[in-house]
């Protein structure tokens, strides 16, 4: 609790000290929608706004929020992000208090940087959190949206359930098609990205590590991967793997493989005997007469 109090105190002091200058990134999303609705180019804004650098078909996703006045929209954006972040911290703290407090303290700077600028990194991190508690379709859609906006969430495909990975790749393909369908806007997006030039190391991307907490905290030994023995056991399992690469890929994506009988038979179990060919009589069976009736008495 001491670690959390110190971390939250520093974050609150930084947010209060920034005051009005905060929220430059969130203001860019807000202004982009209004410029787009007004017939302008959100990738070349006029006024004190940063350019919008995400896919053009994602602009309607920001529209319900961006139609609010800026003071209200900024309050909703940062307030909602803080509430969702506190919920995730509560979930993690109720399971592993000390580990959660240490991790929050280590991530204090990227958390504060994202809350100060209103960058979408932190909301995307929270979407990846929600994806791990959702059904396959919703989880795949959340991962696809996050990955198409930023490149870092793409690596989190491995933390989803097998079926959610399949849906995620399908939704990612839909994102590609939508970007191709809005090709002029996509070209403008790429030009806006290139116009930023050389950018400094993005330490605010470290906040995506918080999305690994649901996966690690539900393990009996969440930090076992820090030991060499953990990696040796995984390598031994890979060497002992006898399934083909195709079969392993289908399993990883939650796709069925083999016949229905093969899927129902657990590993190591004796398969059921095959049915006798047509026209043969099972041992001990009583033959039937020409009408198909079995003799009685």
mmCIF file of C-alpha atoms in Angstrom:
data_model
loop_
_atom_site.group_PDB
_atom_site.id
_atom_site.type_symbol
_atom_site.label_atom_id
_atom_site.label_comp_id
_atom_site.label_asym_id
_atom_site.label_seq_id
_atom_site.Cartn_x
_atom_site.Cartn_y
_atom_site.Cartn_z
ATOM 1 C CA UNK A 1 0.000 0.000 0.000
ATOM 2 C CA UNK A 2 2.905 2.370 0.689
ATOM 3 C CA UNK A 3 4.252 1.822 -2.824
ATOM 4 C CA UNK A 4 0.830 2.473 -4.348
ATOM 5 C CA UNK A 5 0.255 5.605 -2.260
ATOM 6 C CA UNK A 6 3.629 7.067 -3.282
ATOM 7 C CA UNK A 7 3.070 6.202 -6.950
ATOM 8 C CA UNK A 8 -0.460 7.614 -7.059
ATOM 9 C CA UNK A 9 0.668 10.715 -5.186
ATOM 10 C CA UNK A 10 3.371 11.411 -7.774
ATOM 11 C CA UNK A 11 0.926 10.805 -10.636
ATOM 12 C CA UNK A 12 -1.659 13.142 -9.106
ATOM 13 C CA UNK A 13 0.966 15.839 -8.511
ATOM 14 C CA UNK A 14 2.099 15.616 -12.132
ATOM 15 C CA UNK A 15 -1.465 15.782 -13.481
ATOM 16 C CA UNK A 16 -2.292 18.825 -11.343
ATOM 17 C CA UNK A 17 0.975 20.564 -12.248
ATOM 18 C CA UNK A 18 0.372 20.156 -15.985
ATOM 19 C CA UNK A 19 -3.110 21.649 -15.859
ATOM 20 C CA UNK A 20 -4.341 23.038 -19.174
ATOM 21 C CA UNK A 21 -1.347 22.042 -21.388
ATOM 22 C CA UNK A 22 -2.181 18.370 -20.854
ATOM 23 C CA UNK A 23 -4.091 16.287 -23.365
ATOM 24 C CA UNK A 24 -2.304 17.169 -26.609
ATOM 25 C CA UNK A 25 -2.735 13.688 -28.111
ATOM 26 C CA UNK A 26 -6.364 13.326 -27.064
ATOM 27 C CA UNK A 27 -7.075 16.773 -28.504
ATOM 28 C CA UNK A 28 -5.674 15.548 -31.844
ATOM 29 C CA UNK A 29 -8.219 12.712 -31.954
ATOM 30 C CA UNK A 30 -10.990 15.096 -30.924
ATOM 31 C CA UNK A 31 -10.082 17.723 -33.530
ATOM 32 C CA UNK A 32 -9.597 15.131 -36.288
ATOM 33 C CA UNK A 33 -13.215 14.017 -36.098
ATOM 34 C CA UNK A 34 -14.515 17.583 -36.150
ATOM 35 C CA UNK A 35 -12.278 18.528 -39.077
ATOM 36 C CA UNK A 36 -13.358 15.387 -40.935
ATOM 37 C CA UNK A 37 -17.046 16.088 -40.331
ATOM 38 C CA UNK A 38 -16.489 19.635 -41.551
ATOM 39 C CA UNK A 39 -15.037 18.371 -44.844
ATOM 40 C CA UNK A 40 -11.393 19.106 -43.964
ATOM 41 C CA UNK A 41 -8.291 16.931 -43.911
ATOM 42 C CA UNK A 42 -7.574 15.538 -40.415
ATOM 43 C CA UNK A 43 -4.059 14.546 -41.533
ATOM 44 C CA UNK A 44 -3.168 18.200 -42.281
ATOM 45 C CA UNK A 45 -5.023 20.120 -39.559
ATOM 46 C CA UNK A 46 -5.129 23.860 -39.256
ATOM 47 C CA UNK A 47 -4.739 25.359 -35.827
ATOM 48 C CA UNK A 48 -2.925 24.197 -32.687
ATOM 49 C CA UNK A 49 -3.600 20.494 -33.244
ATOM 50 C CA UNK A 50 -1.376 17.515 -33.880
ATOM 51 C CA UNK A 51 -2.208 15.559 -37.052
ATOM 52 C CA UNK A 52 -4.334 12.435 -36.861
ATOM 53 C CA UNK A 53 -2.141 9.445 -37.776
ATOM 54 C CA UNK A 54 -4.481 6.451 -37.638
ATOM 55 C CA UNK A 55 -6.584 4.689 -40.266
ATOM 56 C CA UNK A 56 -9.288 6.860 -41.860
ATOM 57 C CA UNK A 57 -12.001 4.262 -41.254
ATOM 58 C CA UNK A 58 -11.350 4.554 -37.513
ATOM 59 C CA UNK A 59 -12.538 8.152 -37.377
ATOM 60 C CA UNK A 60 -16.191 7.103 -36.773
ATOM 61 C CA UNK A 61 -15.009 5.155 -33.721
ATOM 62 C CA UNK A 62 -13.977 8.451 -32.091
ATOM 63 C CA UNK A 63 -17.078 10.332 -33.256
ATOM 64 C CA UNK A 64 -19.442 9.716 -30.269
ATOM 65 C CA UNK A 65 -16.776 11.012 -27.900
ATOM 66 C CA UNK A 66 -15.464 13.811 -30.130
ATOM 67 C CA UNK A 67 -18.916 15.398 -30.512
ATOM 68 C CA UNK A 68 -18.689 16.544 -26.885
ATOM 69 C CA UNK A 69 -17.190 19.960 -26.053
ATOM 70 C CA UNK A 70 -13.461 19.669 -25.449
ATOM 71 C CA UNK A 71 -13.599 20.307 -21.701
ATOM 72 C CA UNK A 72 -16.187 17.556 -21.292
ATOM 73 C CA UNK A 73 -14.479 15.216 -23.746
ATOM 74 C CA UNK A 74 -11.105 15.547 -22.007
ATOM 75 C CA UNK A 75 -12.713 14.929 -18.616
ATOM 76 C CA UNK A 76 -14.441 11.800 -19.948
ATOM 77 C CA UNK A 77 -11.286 10.551 -21.703
ATOM 78 C CA UNK A 78 -8.899 10.888 -18.784
ATOM 79 C CA UNK A 79 -11.460 10.140 -16.085
ATOM 80 C CA UNK A 80 -12.645 6.981 -17.834
ATOM 81 C CA UNK A 81 -9.054 5.856 -18.412
ATOM 82 C CA UNK A 82 -8.182 6.355 -14.738
ATOM 83 C CA UNK A 83 -11.260 4.451 -13.560
ATOM 84 C CA UNK A 84 -10.530 1.527 -15.900
ATOM 85 C CA UNK A 85 -6.884 1.511 -14.815
ATOM 86 C CA UNK A 86 -7.895 1.454 -11.143
ATOM 87 C CA UNK A 87 -10.198 -1.498 -11.834
ATOM 88 C CA UNK A 88 -7.341 -3.477 -13.367
ATOM 89 C CA UNK A 89 -5.076 -2.569 -10.444
ATOM 90 C CA UNK A 90 -7.761 -3.723 -8.008
ATOM 91 C CA UNK A 91 -8.083 -7.037 -9.873
ATOM 92 C CA UNK A 92 -4.332 -7.596 -9.799
ATOM 93 C CA UNK A 93 -3.876 -6.383 -6.216
ATOM 94 C CA UNK A 94 -6.546 -8.733 -4.878
ATOM 95 C CA UNK A 95 -4.515 -11.671 -6.233
ATOM 96 C CA UNK A 96 -0.874 -10.618 -5.779
ATOM 97 C CA UNK A 97 -0.621 -7.447 -3.642
ATOM 98 C CA UNK A 98 3.148 -6.955 -3.404
ATOM 99 C CA UNK A 99 3.888 -7.897 -7.031
ATOM 100 C CA UNK A 100 1.153 -5.550 -8.216
ATOM 101 C CA UNK A 101 2.426 -2.647 -6.125
ATOM 102 C CA UNK A 102 6.002 -3.120 -7.358
ATOM 103 C CA UNK A 103 4.908 -3.324 -10.990
ATOM 104 C CA UNK A 104 2.712 -0.215 -10.717
ATOM 105 C CA UNK A 105 5.637 1.670 -9.182
ATOM 106 C CA UNK A 106 7.966 0.566 -11.995
ATOM 107 C CA UNK A 107 5.412 1.627 -14.610
ATOM 108 C CA UNK A 108 4.689 4.911 -12.873
ATOM 109 C CA UNK A 109 6.461 7.079 -15.464
ATOM 110 C CA UNK A 110 4.815 5.583 -18.603
ATOM 111 C CA UNK A 111 1.446 5.605 -16.844
ATOM 112 C CA UNK A 112 1.864 9.265 -15.951
ATOM 113 C CA UNK A 113 3.097 10.176 -19.440
ATOM 114 C CA UNK A 114 0.065 8.589 -21.105
ATOM 115 C CA UNK A 115 -2.361 10.152 -18.628
ATOM 116 C CA UNK A 116 -0.717 13.537 -19.184
ATOM 117 C CA UNK A 117 -0.831 13.520 -23.001
ATOM 118 C CA UNK A 118 -4.019 11.505 -23.337
ATOM 119 C CA UNK A 119 -2.233 9.153 -25.715
ATOM 120 C CA UNK A 120 -4.201 6.127 -26.809
ATOM 121 C CA UNK A 121 -1.499 3.696 -25.623
ATOM 122 C CA UNK A 122 -3.094 3.305 -22.205
ATOM 123 C CA UNK A 123 -6.682 2.795 -23.511
ATOM 124 C CA UNK A 124 -5.328 0.178 -25.934
ATOM 125 C CA UNK A 125 -3.561 -1.540 -23.038
ATOM 126 C CA UNK A 126 -6.871 -1.678 -21.196
ATOM 127 C CA UNK A 127 -8.538 -3.090 -24.331
ATOM 128 C CA UNK A 128 -5.972 -5.898 -24.329
ATOM 129 C CA UNK A 129 -6.886 -6.495 -20.699
ATOM 130 C CA UNK A 130 -10.554 -6.769 -21.612
ATOM 131 C CA UNK A 131 -9.762 -9.078 -24.518
ATOM 132 C CA UNK A 132 -8.428 -11.677 -22.084
ATOM 133 C CA UNK A 133 -11.789 -11.751 -20.260
ATOM 134 C CA UNK A 134 -14.020 -11.747 -23.363
ATOM 135 C CA UNK A 135 -15.370 -14.279 -25.808
ATOM 136 C CA UNK A 136 -13.367 -15.250 -28.911
ATOM 137 C CA UNK A 137 -15.073 -12.832 -31.307
ATOM 138 C CA UNK A 138 -14.908 -9.798 -29.009
ATOM 139 C CA UNK A 139 -11.328 -10.598 -27.977
ATOM 140 C CA UNK A 140 -10.247 -10.951 -31.600
ATOM 141 C CA UNK A 141 -11.915 -7.676 -32.575
ATOM 142 C CA UNK A 142 -10.305 -5.777 -29.681
ATOM 143 C CA UNK A 143 -6.873 -7.151 -30.520
ATOM 144 C CA UNK A 144 -7.259 -6.351 -34.220
ATOM 145 C CA UNK A 145 -8.284 -2.735 -33.556
ATOM 146 C CA UNK A 146 -5.424 -2.232 -31.102
ATOM 147 C CA UNK A 147 -2.884 -3.811 -33.473
ATOM 148 C CA UNK A 148 -4.015 -1.735 -36.463
ATOM 149 C CA UNK A 149 -3.600 1.469 -34.461
ATOM 150 C CA UNK A 150 -0.221 0.623 -32.912
ATOM 151 C CA UNK A 151 2.339 -2.023 -33.807
ATOM 152 C CA UNK A 152 3.136 -3.124 -30.232
ATOM 153 C CA UNK A 153 -0.211 -4.903 -29.475
ATOM 154 C CA UNK A 154 0.418 -7.332 -32.356
ATOM 155 C CA UNK A 155 2.691 -9.423 -30.120
ATOM 156 C CA UNK A 156 -0.174 -9.928 -27.650
ATOM 157 C CA UNK A 157 -1.862 -12.327 -30.047
ATOM 158 C CA UNK A 158 -0.086 -15.093 -28.133
ATOM 159 C CA UNK A 159 -1.887 -14.285 -24.852
ATOM 160 C CA UNK A 160 -5.360 -14.785 -26.362
ATOM 161 C CA UNK A 161 -7.257 -18.056 -26.423
ATOM 162 C CA UNK A 162 -6.744 -20.205 -29.547
ATOM 163 C CA UNK A 163 -10.128 -19.386 -31.054
ATOM 164 C CA UNK A 164 -9.687 -15.681 -30.297
ATOM 165 C CA UNK A 165 -6.404 -15.739 -32.247
ATOM 166 C CA UNK A 166 -8.245 -16.997 -35.311
ATOM 167 C CA UNK A 167 -10.907 -14.294 -35.015
ATOM 168 C CA UNK A 168 -8.223 -11.698 -34.415
ATOM 169 C CA UNK A 169 -6.431 -12.562 -37.647
ATOM 170 C CA UNK A 170 -9.743 -12.499 -39.526
ATOM 171 C CA UNK A 171 -10.617 -9.063 -38.126
ATOM 172 C CA UNK A 172 -7.088 -7.878 -38.941
ATOM 173 C CA UNK A 173 -7.677 -8.940 -42.550
ATOM 174 C CA UNK A 174 -10.902 -6.905 -42.508
ATOM 175 C CA UNK A 175 -8.877 -3.922 -41.249
ATOM 176 C CA UNK A 176 -6.493 -4.296 -44.180
ATOM 177 C CA UNK A 177 -9.398 -4.393 -46.629
ATOM 178 C CA UNK A 178 -10.962 -1.299 -45.054
ATOM 179 C CA UNK A 179 -7.686 0.585 -45.355
ATOM 180 C CA UNK A 180 -7.431 -0.434 -49.003
ATOM 181 C CA UNK A 181 -11.029 0.662 -49.577
ATOM 182 C CA UNK A 182 -10.129 4.108 -48.202
ATOM 183 C CA UNK A 183 -6.817 4.232 -50.043
ATOM 184 C CA UNK A 184 -6.534 8.034 -50.483
ATOM 185 C CA UNK A 185 -6.971 8.506 -46.746
ATOM 186 C CA UNK A 186 -4.510 5.684 -46.047
ATOM 187 C CA UNK A 187 -1.889 7.375 -48.245
ATOM 188 C CA UNK A 188 -2.447 10.621 -46.337
ATOM 189 C CA UNK A 189 -2.056 8.671 -43.089
ATOM 190 C CA UNK A 190 1.326 7.291 -44.198
ATOM 191 C CA UNK A 191 2.461 10.760 -45.267
ATOM 192 C CA UNK A 192 1.491 12.127 -41.849
ATOM 193 C CA UNK A 193 3.466 9.386 -40.147
ATOM 194 C CA UNK A 194 6.556 10.055 -42.246
ATOM 195 C CA UNK A 195 6.327 13.812 -41.713
ATOM 196 C CA UNK A 196 7.062 13.358 -38.008
ATOM 197 C CA UNK A 197 10.637 12.521 -38.952
ATOM 198 C CA UNK A 198 12.981 10.924 -36.459
ATOM 199 C CA UNK A 199 11.255 10.472 -33.141
ATOM 200 C CA UNK A 200 12.798 9.826 -29.706
ATOM 201 C CA UNK A 201 12.567 6.494 -27.946
ATOM 202 C CA UNK A 202 8.939 6.031 -26.959
ATOM 203 C CA UNK A 203 9.135 5.180 -23.285
ATOM 204 C CA UNK A 204 5.359 5.531 -23.069
ATOM 205 C CA UNK A 205 5.087 2.244 -24.998
ATOM 206 C CA UNK A 206 6.346 0.439 -21.877
ATOM 207 C CA UNK A 207 2.814 0.767 -20.519
ATOM 208 C CA UNK A 208 1.794 -2.166 -22.740
ATOM 209 C CA UNK A 209 3.604 -4.462 -20.291
ATOM 210 C CA UNK A 210 0.628 -3.951 -17.983
ATOM 211 C CA UNK A 211 -1.473 -6.041 -20.393
ATOM 212 C CA UNK A 212 0.595 -9.116 -19.469
ATOM 213 C CA UNK A 213 -0.649 -9.054 -15.869
ATOM 214 C CA UNK A 214 -3.828 -11.177 -16.415
ATOM 215 C CA UNK A 215 -1.742 -13.878 -18.080
ATOM 216 C CA UNK A 216 1.019 -13.916 -15.463
ATOM 217 C CA UNK A 217 -1.065 -13.416 -12.324
ATOM 218 C CA UNK A 218 -3.209 -16.469 -13.128
ATOM 219 C CA UNK A 219 -0.129 -18.692 -13.262
ATOM 220 C CA UNK A 220 0.985 -20.597 -10.145
ATOM 221 C CA UNK A 221 4.501 -19.227 -10.676
ATOM 222 C CA UNK A 222 4.153 -15.955 -12.624
ATOM 223 C CA UNK A 223 7.887 -15.214 -12.648
ATOM 224 C CA UNK A 224 9.122 -18.706 -13.418
ATOM 225 C CA UNK A 225 10.229 -17.569 -16.881
ATOM 226 C CA UNK A 226 13.016 -15.596 -15.203
ATOM 227 C CA UNK A 227 14.787 -18.854 -14.332
ATOM 228 C CA UNK A 228 16.885 -20.774 -16.923
ATOM 229 C CA UNK A 229 15.230 -24.041 -15.870
ATOM 230 C CA UNK A 230 11.884 -22.750 -17.166
ATOM 231 C CA UNK A 231 13.311 -22.172 -20.634
ATOM 232 C CA UNK A 232 15.096 -25.539 -20.615
ATOM 233 C CA UNK A 233 11.847 -27.356 -19.874
ATOM 234 C CA UNK A 234 10.096 -25.513 -22.701
ATOM 235 C CA UNK A 235 12.884 -26.430 -25.125
ATOM 236 C CA UNK A 236 12.661 -30.064 -24.042
ATOM 237 C CA UNK A 237 8.929 -30.020 -24.716
ATOM 238 C CA UNK A 238 9.510 -28.615 -28.197
ATOM 239 C CA UNK A 239 12.098 -31.303 -28.964
ATOM 240 C CA UNK A 240 9.727 -34.016 -27.766
ATOM 241 C CA UNK A 241 6.848 -32.642 -29.846
ATOM 242 C CA UNK A 242 5.822 -35.193 -32.474
ATOM 243 C CA UNK A 243 2.962 -33.317 -34.122
ATOM 244 C CA UNK A 244 3.465 -31.804 -37.555
ATOM 245 C CA UNK A 245 3.816 -28.063 -37.955
ATOM 246 C CA UNK A 246 0.453 -27.893 -39.672
ATOM 247 C CA UNK A 247 -1.247 -29.709 -36.821
ATOM 248 C CA UNK A 248 0.426 -27.469 -34.249
ATOM 249 C CA UNK A 249 -0.596 -24.334 -36.164
ATOM 250 C CA UNK A 250 -4.213 -25.498 -36.365
ATOM 251 C CA UNK A 251 -4.203 -26.232 -32.640
ATOM 252 C CA UNK A 252 -2.721 -22.792 -31.915
ATOM 253 C CA UNK A 253 -5.553 -21.175 -33.864
ATOM 254 C CA UNK A 254 -8.262 -23.365 -32.358
ATOM 255 C CA UNK A 255 -9.038 -25.127 -35.638
ATOM 256 C CA UNK A 256 -10.249 -28.758 -35.591
ATOM 257 C CA UNK A 257 -7.971 -31.367 -37.083
ATOM 258 C CA UNK A 258 -8.299 -35.062 -37.804
ATOM 259 C CA UNK A 259 -11.509 -37.063 -37.816
ATOM 260 C CA UNK A 260 -14.234 -36.606 -35.173
ATOM 261 C CA UNK A 261 -13.218 -39.931 -33.613
ATOM 262 C CA UNK A 262 -9.637 -38.695 -33.265
ATOM 263 C CA UNK A 263 -10.772 -35.506 -31.538
ATOM 264 C CA UNK A 264 -12.908 -37.387 -29.026
ATOM 265 C CA UNK A 265 -10.229 -39.936 -28.112
ATOM 266 C CA UNK A 266 -7.985 -38.547 -25.358
ATOM 267 C CA UNK A 267 -4.210 -38.986 -25.727
ATOM 268 C CA UNK A 268 -3.038 -42.419 -24.593
ATOM 269 C CA UNK A 269 -6.534 -43.963 -24.629
ATOM 270 C CA UNK A 270 -7.328 -47.113 -26.590
ATOM 271 C CA UNK A 271 -9.470 -46.209 -29.617
ATOM 272 C CA UNK A 272 -12.842 -47.982 -29.954
ATOM 273 C CA UNK A 273 -12.944 -51.013 -32.255
ATOM 274 C CA UNK A 274 -13.979 -50.389 -35.828
ATOM 275 C CA UNK A 275 -17.506 -51.521 -36.804
ATOM 276 C CA UNK A 276 -17.714 -54.830 -38.718
ATOM 277 C CA UNK A 277 -18.051 -54.616 -42.496
ATOM 278 C CA UNK A 278 -21.497 -54.704 -44.032
ATOM 279 C CA UNK A 279 -22.916 -58.196 -44.496
ATOM 280 C CA UNK A 280 -20.931 -59.791 -41.664
ATOM 281 C CA UNK A 281 -22.348 -61.048 -38.403
ATOM 282 C CA UNK A 282 -20.998 -59.972 -35.046
ATOM 283 C CA UNK A 283 -19.857 -62.813 -32.734
ATOM 284 C CA UNK A 284 -22.773 -64.215 -30.722
ATOM 285 C CA UNK A 285 -25.429 -62.549 -32.872
ATOM 286 C CA UNK A 286 -28.534 -64.554 -33.781
ATOM 287 C CA UNK A 287 -29.185 -64.705 -37.553
ATOM 288 C CA UNK A 288 -32.448 -63.308 -38.801
ATOM 289 C CA UNK A 289 -34.852 -65.022 -41.166
ATOM 290 C CA UNK A 290 -35.584 -63.805 -44.670
ATOM 291 C CA UNK A 291 -38.157 -61.276 -43.434
ATOM 292 C CA UNK A 292 -35.616 -59.669 -41.110
ATOM 293 C CA UNK A 293 -37.195 -61.195 -37.930
ATOM 294 C CA UNK A 294 -35.159 -63.050 -35.399
ATOM 295 C CA UNK A 295 -36.526 -66.474 -34.344
ATOM 296 C CA UNK A 296 -37.958 -66.721 -30.858
ATOM 297 C CA UNK A 297 -38.568 -69.655 -28.522
#
